[in-house]
Amino acid sequence: MASLENPPLDPAATLRDAVRAIEATHRRIAVVADAAGMLIGTLTDGDIRRGLLRGLTLEDGVASAMNAAPTTAHAASERSYLLELLVNRGFESLPLVDAQGRYVAVVSRYDLGPAGSAGAPVEARSAIALAVIMAGGEGQRLRPMTETLPKPMVDIGGMPLIERIVRSLIAAGVPQLRIAVNYLHHVIEQHLGDGSALGGRIDYLREKTKLGTAGALSLLTDRPDGPVLVMNGDVVTSFDCNALQRYHAEQEAMVTVAAMEYRVDIPYGVIQSDGACVTGLMEKPSQRFLCNAGIYMLSPEALERIPPDRAFNMTDLIETCLAAGQKVCIFPLHEYWADIGTPKDLADARLALLKLT
């Protein structure tokens, strides 16, 4: 039931090392142990992202975001006990230790499932009920390329950008996709069809007039029975949509906004002042901003706040939820992300993909 696929990290490891360890196995956890094998702590994807929100970087040590008092179980525990512990605590995985507290292995819910094998696969179906891709924009800054081609159909790494997005969502197990279309919609629909050639199911939300970055969601005929992923059709990213869903659920948010970090380095000494008086000096400061990445996870109830038949943006939805006292959270991205707005953005993304593949 347990597995040695999760070798422990050294206490000197970085958060980047922890990300790699988490991504290397379906157990979604990194374990830290000392030279004697004693368990020191654990890290999950959520631990790392919450650390990033506190200003940490992936070059910081694992201790900066680690859970130093994780729930553990004895390696000789019965299968039924381990499964009950995981379910009752809401954990995907937990470390197993021996009587002296030395790390032995990690066990997950999937290890304890019907197959009960250490190599149990990740669940085939995502907990995301529906993904909606906003693909109705004109891409005016990419003209003349977009005079006859909608921006989501621009080639990135040998395939249209929107096909790359669709393939990634289908591979992640998202069961249903909707694509909101307007400008040159027939080009997108003819290329992707109903999605069956890609192994998925695609339907289209056809905007008669431009409805903004959230208004097209009012065209959904049935309320989804789970969280809804919404993303712009001009984004290139390697992010894990299921990690976003799990984070959204952990935070019990109405809306979760994916955010990318943007730093501004000021190449001068900055004077701090109070009127005509100098109060301090900052030598070449760097300012950090979290910027909207155009990717969102919505609880189904959030869709009820979108008015029908008029333009309504995601920023409007977020402000509406905040005004109602509902929880809106940030999901900081550490994965590759690019917005394709200009010819330079497109060239940079094409070059970045060559390096990533």
mmCIF file of C-alpha atoms in Angstrom:
data_model
loop_
_atom_site.group_PDB
_atom_site.id
_atom_site.type_symbol
_atom_site.label_atom_id
_atom_site.label_comp_id
_atom_site.label_asym_id
_atom_site.label_seq_id
_atom_site.Cartn_x
_atom_site.Cartn_y
_atom_site.Cartn_z
ATOM 1 C CA MET A 1 0.000 0.000 0.000
ATOM 2 C CA ALA A 2 2.854 2.377 0.730
ATOM 3 C CA SER A 3 5.400 3.522 -1.777
ATOM 4 C CA LEU A 4 9.028 4.500 -1.925
ATOM 5 C CA GLU A 5 8.241 6.728 -4.912
ATOM 6 C CA ASN A 6 8.436 9.716 -2.534
ATOM 7 C CA PRO A 7 12.113 9.913 -1.521
ATOM 8 C CA PRO A 8 12.539 12.523 1.204
ATOM 9 C CA LEU A 9 13.975 15.956 0.573
ATOM 10 C CA ASP A 10 17.002 17.196 2.449
ATOM 11 C CA PRO A 11 16.318 20.071 4.910
ATOM 12 C CA ALA A 12 18.527 22.264 2.687
ATOM 13 C CA ALA A 13 16.232 21.746 -0.314
ATOM 14 C CA THR A 14 14.373 24.673 -1.859
ATOM 15 C CA LEU A 15 10.694 25.184 -2.572
ATOM 16 C CA ARG A 16 11.513 24.597 -6.232
ATOM 17 C CA ASP A 17 12.808 21.154 -5.251
ATOM 18 C CA ALA A 18 9.558 20.565 -3.374
ATOM 19 C CA VAL A 19 7.495 21.521 -6.444
ATOM 20 C CA ARG A 20 9.407 18.957 -8.510
ATOM 21 C CA ALA A 21 8.893 16.309 -5.824
ATOM 22 C CA ILE A 22 5.144 16.972 -5.691
ATOM 23 C CA GLU A 23 4.798 16.869 -9.472
ATOM 24 C CA ALA A 24 6.771 13.613 -9.714
ATOM 25 C CA THR A 25 4.063 11.480 -8.070
ATOM 26 C CA HIS A 26 0.282 11.375 -7.813
ATOM 27 C CA ARG A 27 0.518 11.576 -4.014
ATOM 28 C CA ARG A 28 0.755 15.388 -4.119
ATOM 29 C CA ILE A 29 3.090 15.738 -1.168
ATOM 30 C CA ALA A 30 6.788 16.338 -0.525
ATOM 31 C CA VAL A 31 8.425 14.910 2.576
ATOM 32 C CA VAL A 32 11.442 16.381 4.394
ATOM 33 C CA ALA A 33 13.685 14.160 6.523
ATOM 34 C CA ASP A 34 17.085 14.618 8.129
ATOM 35 C CA ALA A 35 20.234 12.553 7.530
ATOM 36 C CA ALA A 36 19.083 9.991 10.090
ATOM 37 C CA GLY A 37 15.754 9.573 8.285
ATOM 38 C CA MET A 38 13.718 11.353 10.951
ATOM 39 C CA LEU A 39 10.626 13.020 9.534
ATOM 40 C CA ILE A 40 10.922 16.808 9.805
ATOM 41 C CA GLY A 41 7.866 17.981 7.877
ATOM 42 C CA THR A 42 5.774 17.919 4.714
ATOM 43 C CA LEU A 43 4.764 20.318 1.953
ATOM 44 C CA THR A 44 1.742 20.332 -0.336
ATOM 45 C CA ASP A 45 1.022 22.446 -3.386
ATOM 46 C CA GLY A 46 -1.191 24.654 -1.220
ATOM 47 C CA ASP A 47 1.565 25.142 1.375
ATOM 48 C CA ILE A 48 3.918 26.396 -1.318
ATOM 49 C CA ARG A 49 1.394 28.742 -2.915
ATOM 50 C CA ARG A 50 0.431 30.228 0.451
ATOM 51 C CA GLY A 51 4.133 30.802 1.014
ATOM 52 C CA LEU A 52 4.372 32.634 -2.290
ATOM 53 C CA LEU A 53 1.528 34.889 -1.168
ATOM 54 C CA ARG A 54 3.612 35.749 1.922
ATOM 55 C CA GLY A 55 6.396 36.932 -0.352
ATOM 56 C CA LEU A 56 8.489 33.752 -0.527
ATOM 57 C CA THR A 57 10.162 32.664 -3.768
ATOM 58 C CA LEU A 58 10.867 29.194 -5.107
ATOM 59 C CA GLU A 59 14.498 29.679 -4.124
ATOM 60 C CA ASP A 60 13.629 29.868 -0.415
ATOM 61 C CA GLY A 61 14.246 26.808 1.742
ATOM 62 C CA VAL A 62 11.583 24.202 2.398
ATOM 63 C CA ALA A 63 11.444 25.156 6.083
ATOM 64 C CA SER A 64 9.918 28.528 5.110
ATOM 65 C CA ALA A 65 6.628 26.901 4.010
ATOM 66 C CA MET A 66 6.796 23.433 5.541
ATOM 67 C CA ASN A 67 4.253 21.903 7.884
ATOM 68 C CA ALA A 68 6.562 20.955 10.738
ATOM 69 C CA ALA A 69 3.906 18.967 12.615
ATOM 70 C CA PRO A 70 2.160 16.852 9.966
ATOM 71 C CA THR A 71 -0.330 14.123 10.682
ATOM 72 C CA THR A 72 1.408 10.745 10.389
ATOM 73 C CA ALA A 73 0.575 7.084 10.836
ATOM 74 C CA HIS A 74 2.593 4.036 11.790
ATOM 75 C CA ALA A 75 3.848 2.073 8.814
ATOM 76 C CA ALA A 76 2.241 -1.101 10.204
ATOM 77 C CA SER A 77 -1.252 0.443 10.437
ATOM 78 C CA GLU A 78 -4.202 -1.425 8.998
ATOM 79 C CA ARG A 79 -5.475 -0.366 5.599
ATOM 80 C CA SER A 80 -8.952 0.431 6.975
ATOM 81 C CA TYR A 81 -7.492 2.710 9.657
ATOM 82 C CA LEU A 82 -5.364 4.608 7.137
ATOM 83 C CA LEU A 83 -8.251 5.138 4.741
ATOM 84 C CA GLU A 84 -10.525 6.356 7.547
ATOM 85 C CA LEU A 85 -7.806 8.759 8.731
ATOM 86 C CA LEU A 86 -7.307 10.192 5.248
ATOM 87 C CA VAL A 87 -11.025 10.619 4.601
ATOM 88 C CA ASN A 88 -11.864 12.105 8.017
ATOM 89 C CA ARG A 89 -9.001 14.611 7.839
ATOM 90 C CA GLY A 90 -9.638 15.461 4.210
ATOM 91 C CA PHE A 91 -6.097 14.462 3.188
ATOM 92 C CA GLU A 92 -5.004 13.080 -0.163
ATOM 93 C CA SER A 93 -1.834 11.549 1.327
ATOM 94 C CA LEU A 94 0.150 11.283 4.538
ATOM 95 C CA PRO A 95 3.598 10.033 5.575
ATOM 96 C CA LEU A 96 4.120 6.733 7.323
ATOM 97 C CA VAL A 97 6.780 6.464 10.026
ATOM 98 C CA ASP A 98 8.271 3.706 12.164
ATOM 99 C CA ALA A 99 8.168 3.520 15.957
ATOM 100 C CA GLN A 100 11.117 5.934 16.213
ATOM 101 C CA GLY A 101 9.560 8.537 13.903
ATOM 102 C CA ARG A 102 11.736 7.711 10.908
ATOM 103 C CA TYR A 103 10.147 8.273 7.535
ATOM 104 C CA VAL A 104 9.133 5.057 5.759
ATOM 105 C CA ALA A 105 6.847 5.985 2.859
ATOM 106 C CA VAL A 106 3.805 7.963 1.731
ATOM 107 C CA VAL A 107 0.343 6.448 1.424
ATOM 108 C CA SER A 108 -2.524 7.994 -0.552
ATOM 109 C CA ARG A 109 -6.238 7.403 -0.952
ATOM 110 C CA TYR A 110 -5.551 5.858 -4.339
ATOM 111 C CA ASP A 111 -3.128 3.369 -2.830
ATOM 112 C CA LEU A 112 -5.936 2.279 -0.532
ATOM 113 C CA GLY A 113 -8.589 2.061 -3.231
ATOM 114 C CA PRO A 114 -10.007 -1.101 -4.782
ATOM 115 C CA ALA A 115 -6.768 -1.969 -6.552
ATOM 116 C CA GLY A 116 -4.716 -1.261 -3.451
ATOM 117 C CA SER A 117 -1.513 -1.058 -5.447
ATOM 118 C CA ALA A 118 1.339 1.350 -4.937
ATOM 119 C CA GLY A 119 1.088 2.341 -8.567
ATOM 120 C CA ALA A 120 -2.575 3.323 -8.407
ATOM 121 C CA PRO A 121 -3.316 5.884 -11.126
ATOM 122 C CA VAL A 122 -4.477 9.411 -10.601
ATOM 123 C CA GLU A 123 -8.240 9.735 -10.878
ATOM 124 C CA ALA A 124 -9.286 9.855 -14.521
ATOM 125 C CA ARG A 125 -11.969 12.492 -14.049
ATOM 126 C CA SER A 126 -11.333 15.939 -12.685
ATOM 127 C CA ALA A 127 -13.442 17.426 -9.878
ATOM 128 C CA ILE A 128 -13.937 20.417 -12.181
ATOM 129 C CA ALA A 129 -17.466 20.134 -13.544
ATOM 130 C CA LEU A 130 -16.972 22.389 -16.533
ATOM 131 C CA ALA A 131 -14.323 24.541 -18.216
ATOM 132 C CA VAL A 132 -15.241 27.639 -20.203
ATOM 133 C CA ILE A 133 -12.709 29.205 -22.568
ATOM 134 C CA MET A 134 -13.322 32.835 -23.542
ATOM 135 C CA ALA A 135 -12.407 33.015 -27.228
ATOM 136 C CA GLY A 136 -14.483 35.873 -28.655
ATOM 137 C CA GLY A 137 -11.893 38.656 -28.789
ATOM 138 C CA GLU A 138 -10.704 40.300 -32.006
ATOM 139 C CA GLY A 139 -6.987 40.457 -31.224
ATOM 140 C CA GLN A 140 -6.607 43.909 -32.748
ATOM 141 C CA ARG A 141 -3.001 44.326 -31.577
ATOM 142 C CA LEU A 142 -2.033 41.248 -33.606
ATOM 143 C CA ARG A 143 -3.325 42.607 -36.897
ATOM 144 C CA PRO A 144 -2.972 42.010 -39.809
ATOM 145 C CA MET A 145 -2.614 38.373 -38.640
ATOM 146 C CA THR A 146 -6.018 38.439 -36.951
ATOM 147 C CA GLU A 147 -7.929 40.041 -39.817
ATOM 148 C CA THR A 148 -8.786 36.562 -41.099
ATOM 149 C CA LEU A 149 -7.852 34.479 -38.061
ATOM 150 C CA PRO A 150 -9.265 34.756 -34.520
ATOM 151 C CA LYS A 151 -6.500 35.243 -31.959
ATOM 152 C CA PRO A 152 -7.075 31.862 -30.225
ATOM 153 C CA MET A 153 -6.277 30.182 -33.558
ATOM 154 C CA VAL A 154 -2.788 31.705 -33.778
ATOM 155 C CA ASP A 155 -0.125 29.005 -34.041
ATOM 156 C CA ILE A 156 1.870 28.239 -30.891
ATOM 157 C CA GLY A 157 4.341 25.385 -31.066
ATOM 158 C CA GLY A 158 2.796 23.774 -34.128
ATOM 159 C CA MET A 159 -0.890 23.988 -33.171
ATOM 160 C CA PRO A 160 -3.494 26.702 -32.586
ATOM 161 C CA LEU A 161 -3.355 28.235 -29.125
ATOM 162 C CA ILE A 162 -6.920 27.219 -28.301
ATOM 163 C CA GLU A 163 -6.251 23.624 -29.326
ATOM 164 C CA ARG A 164 -3.292 23.586 -26.942
ATOM 165 C CA ILE A 165 -5.600 24.788 -24.134
ATOM 166 C CA VAL A 166 -8.302 22.255 -25.009
ATOM 167 C CA ARG A 167 -5.852 19.353 -25.149
ATOM 168 C CA SER A 168 -4.423 20.239 -21.738
ATOM 169 C CA LEU A 169 -7.887 20.380 -20.147
ATOM 170 C CA ILE A 170 -8.959 17.070 -21.671
ATOM 171 C CA ALA A 171 -5.698 15.483 -20.494
ATOM 172 C CA ALA A 172 -6.442 16.801 -16.991
ATOM 173 C CA GLY A 173 -9.776 14.944 -16.977
ATOM 174 C CA VAL A 174 -12.144 17.908 -17.332
ATOM 175 C CA PRO A 175 -15.359 16.247 -18.550
ATOM 176 C CA GLN A 176 -17.030 19.119 -20.406
ATOM 177 C CA LEU A 177 -15.771 22.176 -22.232
ATOM 178 C CA ARG A 178 -17.602 25.251 -23.470
ATOM 179 C CA ILE A 179 -16.003 27.813 -25.755
ATOM 180 C CA ALA A 180 -17.467 31.317 -25.865
ATOM 181 C CA VAL A 181 -17.112 32.617 -29.425
ATOM 182 C CA ASN A 182 -17.949 35.747 -31.368
ATOM 183 C CA TYR A 183 -15.369 37.132 -33.812
ATOM 184 C CA LEU A 184 -14.722 34.707 -36.712
ATOM 185 C CA HIS A 185 -16.336 31.988 -34.614
ATOM 186 C CA HIS A 186 -16.714 29.631 -37.559
ATOM 187 C CA VAL A 187 -12.913 29.261 -37.838
ATOM 188 C CA ILE A 188 -12.679 27.968 -34.273
ATOM 189 C CA GLU A 189 -15.751 25.744 -34.569
ATOM 190 C CA GLN A 190 -14.600 24.192 -37.831
ATOM 191 C CA HIS A 191 -11.169 23.403 -36.405
ATOM 192 C CA LEU A 192 -12.226 21.933 -33.049
ATOM 193 C CA GLY A 193 -15.653 20.563 -33.931
ATOM 194 C CA ASP A 194 -17.399 18.788 -31.065
ATOM 195 C CA GLY A 195 -14.086 17.804 -29.484
ATOM 196 C CA SER A 196 -14.464 14.088 -30.161
ATOM 197 C CA ALA A 197 -11.332 13.999 -32.348
ATOM 198 C CA LEU A 198 -9.388 15.258 -29.308
ATOM 199 C CA GLY A 199 -11.028 12.842 -26.881
ATOM 200 C CA GLY A 200 -13.357 15.355 -25.236
ATOM 201 C CA ARG A 201 -16.712 17.098 -25.536
ATOM 202 C CA ILE A 202 -16.990 20.712 -26.699
ATOM 203 C CA ASP A 203 -20.073 22.896 -26.993
ATOM 204 C CA TYR A 204 -20.147 26.541 -28.003
ATOM 205 C CA LEU A 205 -21.563 29.650 -26.358
ATOM 206 C CA ARG A 206 -22.263 31.977 -29.285
ATOM 207 C CA GLU A 207 -22.326 35.631 -28.301
ATOM 208 C CA LYS A 208 -24.619 37.715 -30.520
ATOM 209 C CA THR A 209 -23.017 40.804 -29.017
ATOM 210 C CA LYS A 210 -19.826 41.038 -27.012
ATOM 211 C CA LEU A 211 -20.595 40.048 -23.424
ATOM 212 C CA GLY A 212 -17.248 40.681 -21.750
ATOM 213 C CA THR A 213 -15.024 38.221 -19.910
ATOM 214 C CA ALA A 214 -17.853 36.842 -17.729
ATOM 215 C CA GLY A 215 -21.095 37.688 -19.511
ATOM 216 C CA ALA A 216 -20.953 34.637 -21.773
ATOM 217 C CA LEU A 217 -21.384 32.452 -18.681
ATOM 218 C CA SER A 218 -25.012 33.623 -18.588
ATOM 219 C CA LEU A 219 -25.513 31.587 -21.783
ATOM 220 C CA LEU A 220 -24.994 28.316 -19.902
ATOM 221 C CA THR A 221 -28.316 26.501 -20.026
ATOM 222 C CA ASP A 222 -27.791 24.287 -16.978
ATOM 223 C CA ARG A 223 -26.180 25.101 -13.661
ATOM 224 C CA PRO A 224 -23.025 22.979 -13.226
ATOM 225 C CA ASP A 225 -22.952 20.590 -10.273
ATOM 226 C CA GLY A 226 -19.385 21.521 -9.342
ATOM 227 C CA PRO A 227 -16.709 24.190 -9.735
ATOM 228 C CA VAL A 228 -16.266 25.937 -13.067
ATOM 229 C CA LEU A 229 -12.892 26.804 -14.572
ATOM 230 C CA VAL A 230 -12.903 29.955 -16.680
ATOM 231 C CA MET A 231 -9.872 31.004 -18.678
ATOM 232 C CA ASN A 232 -9.045 33.417 -21.440
ATOM 233 C CA GLY A 233 -8.384 31.873 -24.825
ATOM 234 C CA ASP A 234 -5.174 33.844 -25.365
ATOM 235 C CA VAL A 235 -3.186 32.461 -22.413
ATOM 236 C CA VAL A 236 -0.252 30.069 -22.720
ATOM 237 C CA THR A 237 0.466 28.309 -19.452
ATOM 238 C CA SER A 238 1.663 25.051 -17.952
ATOM 239 C CA PHE A 239 -0.443 25.415 -14.795
ATOM 240 C CA ASP A 240 -2.322 22.479 -13.243
ATOM 241 C CA CYS A 241 -6.060 23.180 -13.371
ATOM 242 C CA ASN A 242 -6.746 20.456 -10.798
ATOM 243 C CA ALA A 243 -4.311 22.074 -8.351
ATOM 244 C CA LEU A 244 -6.334 25.281 -8.759
ATOM 245 C CA GLN A 245 -9.552 23.358 -8.049
ATOM 246 C CA ARG A 246 -8.116 21.739 -4.913
ATOM 247 C CA TYR A 247 -6.849 25.096 -3.652
ATOM 248 C CA HIS A 248 -10.253 26.686 -4.350
ATOM 249 C CA ALA A 249 -11.956 23.921 -2.345
ATOM 250 C CA GLU A 250 -9.479 24.199 0.546
ATOM 251 C CA GLN A 251 -10.073 27.943 0.748
ATOM 252 C CA GLU A 252 -13.869 27.510 0.516
ATOM 253 C CA ALA A 253 -13.901 30.443 -1.894
ATOM 254 C CA MET A 254 -16.667 31.746 -4.100
ATOM 255 C CA VAL A 255 -14.097 32.846 -6.692
ATOM 256 C CA THR A 256 -10.398 32.077 -6.907
ATOM 257 C CA VAL A 257 -8.237 34.194 -9.200
ATOM 258 C CA ALA A 258 -4.973 32.843 -10.591
ATOM 259 C CA ALA A 259 -2.269 35.481 -10.342
ATOM 260 C CA MET A 260 1.205 35.861 -11.755
ATOM 261 C CA GLU A 261 3.972 37.853 -10.123
ATOM 262 C CA TYR A 262 5.224 40.976 -11.847
ATOM 263 C CA ARG A 263 8.238 42.821 -10.494
ATOM 264 C CA VAL A 264 9.237 46.391 -11.245
ATOM 265 C CA ASP A 265 12.891 47.189 -10.578
ATOM 266 C CA ILE A 266 13.483 50.916 -10.158
ATOM 267 C CA PRO A 267 17.047 51.718 -11.306
ATOM 268 C CA TYR A 268 17.358 54.804 -9.099
ATOM 269 C CA GLY A 269 17.481 55.668 -5.451
ATOM 270 C CA VAL A 270 13.929 56.531 -4.359
ATOM 271 C CA ILE A 271 13.371 59.420 -1.969
ATOM 272 C CA GLN A 272 10.724 59.011 0.718
ATOM 273 C CA SER A 273 9.297 62.306 1.809
ATOM 274 C CA ASP A 274 6.764 64.148 3.913
ATOM 275 C CA GLY A 275 6.038 67.339 2.050
ATOM 276 C CA ALA A 276 9.370 69.086 1.435
ATOM 277 C CA CYS A 277 11.223 66.966 4.008
ATOM 278 C CA VAL A 278 13.141 63.785 3.260
ATOM 279 C CA THR A 279 12.152 60.941 5.587
ATOM 280 C CA GLY A 280 14.248 58.188 4.071
ATOM 281 C CA LEU A 281 15.984 56.734 1.021
ATOM 282 C CA MET A 282 15.491 53.417 -0.774
ATOM 283 C CA GLU A 283 18.324 52.386 -3.064
ATOM 284 C CA LYS A 284 17.033 50.857 -6.321
ATOM 285 C CA PRO A 285 13.967 49.179 -4.806
ATOM 286 C CA SER A 286 12.059 46.311 -6.385
ATOM 287 C CA GLN A 287 8.272 46.322 -6.188
ATOM 288 C CA ARG A 288 6.233 43.117 -6.415
ATOM 289 C CA PHE A 289 2.720 42.972 -7.822
ATOM 290 C CA LEU A 290 0.274 40.089 -8.224
ATOM 291 C CA CYS A 291 -1.495 40.460 -11.565
ATOM 292 C CA ASN A 292 -4.651 38.845 -12.883
ATOM 293 C CA ALA A 293 -3.642 35.863 -15.051
ATOM 294 C CA GLY A 294 -7.031 35.517 -16.778
ATOM 295 C CA ILE A 295 -7.746 32.153 -15.119
ATOM 296 C CA TYR A 296 -10.500 31.657 -12.525
ATOM 297 C CA MET A 297 -12.258 28.959 -10.525
ATOM 298 C CA LEU A 298 -15.894 29.688 -9.701
ATOM 299 C CA SER A 299 -18.248 27.969 -7.314
ATOM 300 C CA PRO A 300 -21.588 27.286 -9.080
ATOM 301 C CA GLU A 301 -23.337 29.876 -6.901
ATOM 302 C CA ALA A 302 -21.174 32.634 -8.396
ATOM 303 C CA LEU A 303 -22.872 32.147 -11.771
ATOM 304 C CA GLU A 304 -26.133 33.426 -10.280
ATOM 305 C CA ARG A 305 -24.557 36.878 -9.953
ATOM 306 C CA ILE A 306 -23.966 37.237 -13.701
ATOM 307 C CA PRO A 307 -26.735 39.268 -15.386
ATOM 308 C CA PRO A 308 -28.102 37.967 -18.707
ATOM 309 C CA ASP A 309 -27.770 39.600 -22.104
ATOM 310 C CA ARG A 310 -25.306 42.359 -21.253
ATOM 311 C CA ALA A 311 -21.593 42.910 -21.056
ATOM 312 C CA PHE A 312 -20.170 41.816 -17.714
ATOM 313 C CA ASN A 313 -16.508 41.260 -16.945
ATOM 314 C CA MET A 314 -14.801 38.984 -14.430
ATOM 315 C CA THR A 315 -13.723 42.102 -12.576
ATOM 316 C CA ASP A 316 -17.412 43.013 -12.230
ATOM 317 C CA LEU A 317 -18.182 39.544 -10.873
ATOM 318 C CA ILE A 318 -15.348 39.730 -8.354
ATOM 319 C CA GLU A 319 -16.434 43.155 -7.147
ATOM 320 C CA THR A 320 -20.043 41.931 -6.870
ATOM 321 C CA CYS A 321 -18.946 38.949 -4.763
ATOM 322 C CA LEU A 322 -16.768 41.129 -2.548
ATOM 323 C CA ALA A 323 -19.624 43.589 -2.014
ATOM 324 C CA ALA A 324 -21.801 40.652 -0.896
ATOM 325 C CA GLY A 325 -19.176 39.584 1.636
ATOM 326 C CA GLN A 326 -18.229 36.442 -0.276
ATOM 327 C CA LYS A 327 -14.731 35.022 -0.250
ATOM 328 C CA VAL A 328 -12.454 35.712 -3.203
ATOM 329 C CA CYS A 329 -8.993 34.123 -3.056
ATOM 330 C CA ILE A 330 -5.687 34.325 -4.927
ATOM 331 C CA PHE A 331 -3.948 31.329 -6.481
ATOM 332 C CA PRO A 332 -0.349 32.408 -7.140
ATOM 333 C CA LEU A 333 1.162 30.820 -10.232
ATOM 334 C CA HIS A 334 4.735 29.585 -10.210
ATOM 335 C CA GLU A 335 4.298 27.806 -13.544
ATOM 336 C CA TYR A 336 5.004 29.251 -16.986
ATOM 337 C CA TRP A 337 2.409 31.828 -18.072
ATOM 338 C CA ALA A 338 2.149 34.259 -20.963
ATOM 339 C CA ASP A 339 -0.612 36.436 -22.378
ATOM 340 C CA ILE A 340 -0.603 36.704 -26.168
ATOM 341 C CA GLY A 341 -1.497 40.323 -26.771
ATOM 342 C CA THR A 342 1.136 41.660 -29.153
ATOM 343 C CA PRO A 343 3.460 40.281 -31.855
ATOM 344 C CA LYS A 344 6.316 40.419 -29.330
ATOM 345 C CA ASP A 345 4.263 38.388 -26.812
ATOM 346 C CA LEU A 346 3.632 35.820 -29.524
ATOM 347 C CA ALA A 347 7.298 35.593 -30.503
ATOM 348 C CA ASP A 348 8.383 35.317 -26.856
ATOM 349 C CA ALA A 349 5.835 32.541 -26.156
ATOM 350 C CA ARG A 350 6.913 30.571 -29.210
ATOM 351 C CA LEU A 351 10.549 30.776 -28.080
ATOM 352 C CA ALA A 352 9.642 29.838 -24.483
ATOM 353 C CA LEU A 353 7.733 26.761 -25.646
ATOM 354 C CA LEU A 354 10.751 25.590 -27.620
ATOM 355 C CA LYS A 355 12.772 25.713 -24.413
ATOM 356 C CA LEU A 356 10.061 23.997 -22.334
ATOM 357 C CA THR A 357 9.575 21.074 -24.740
#
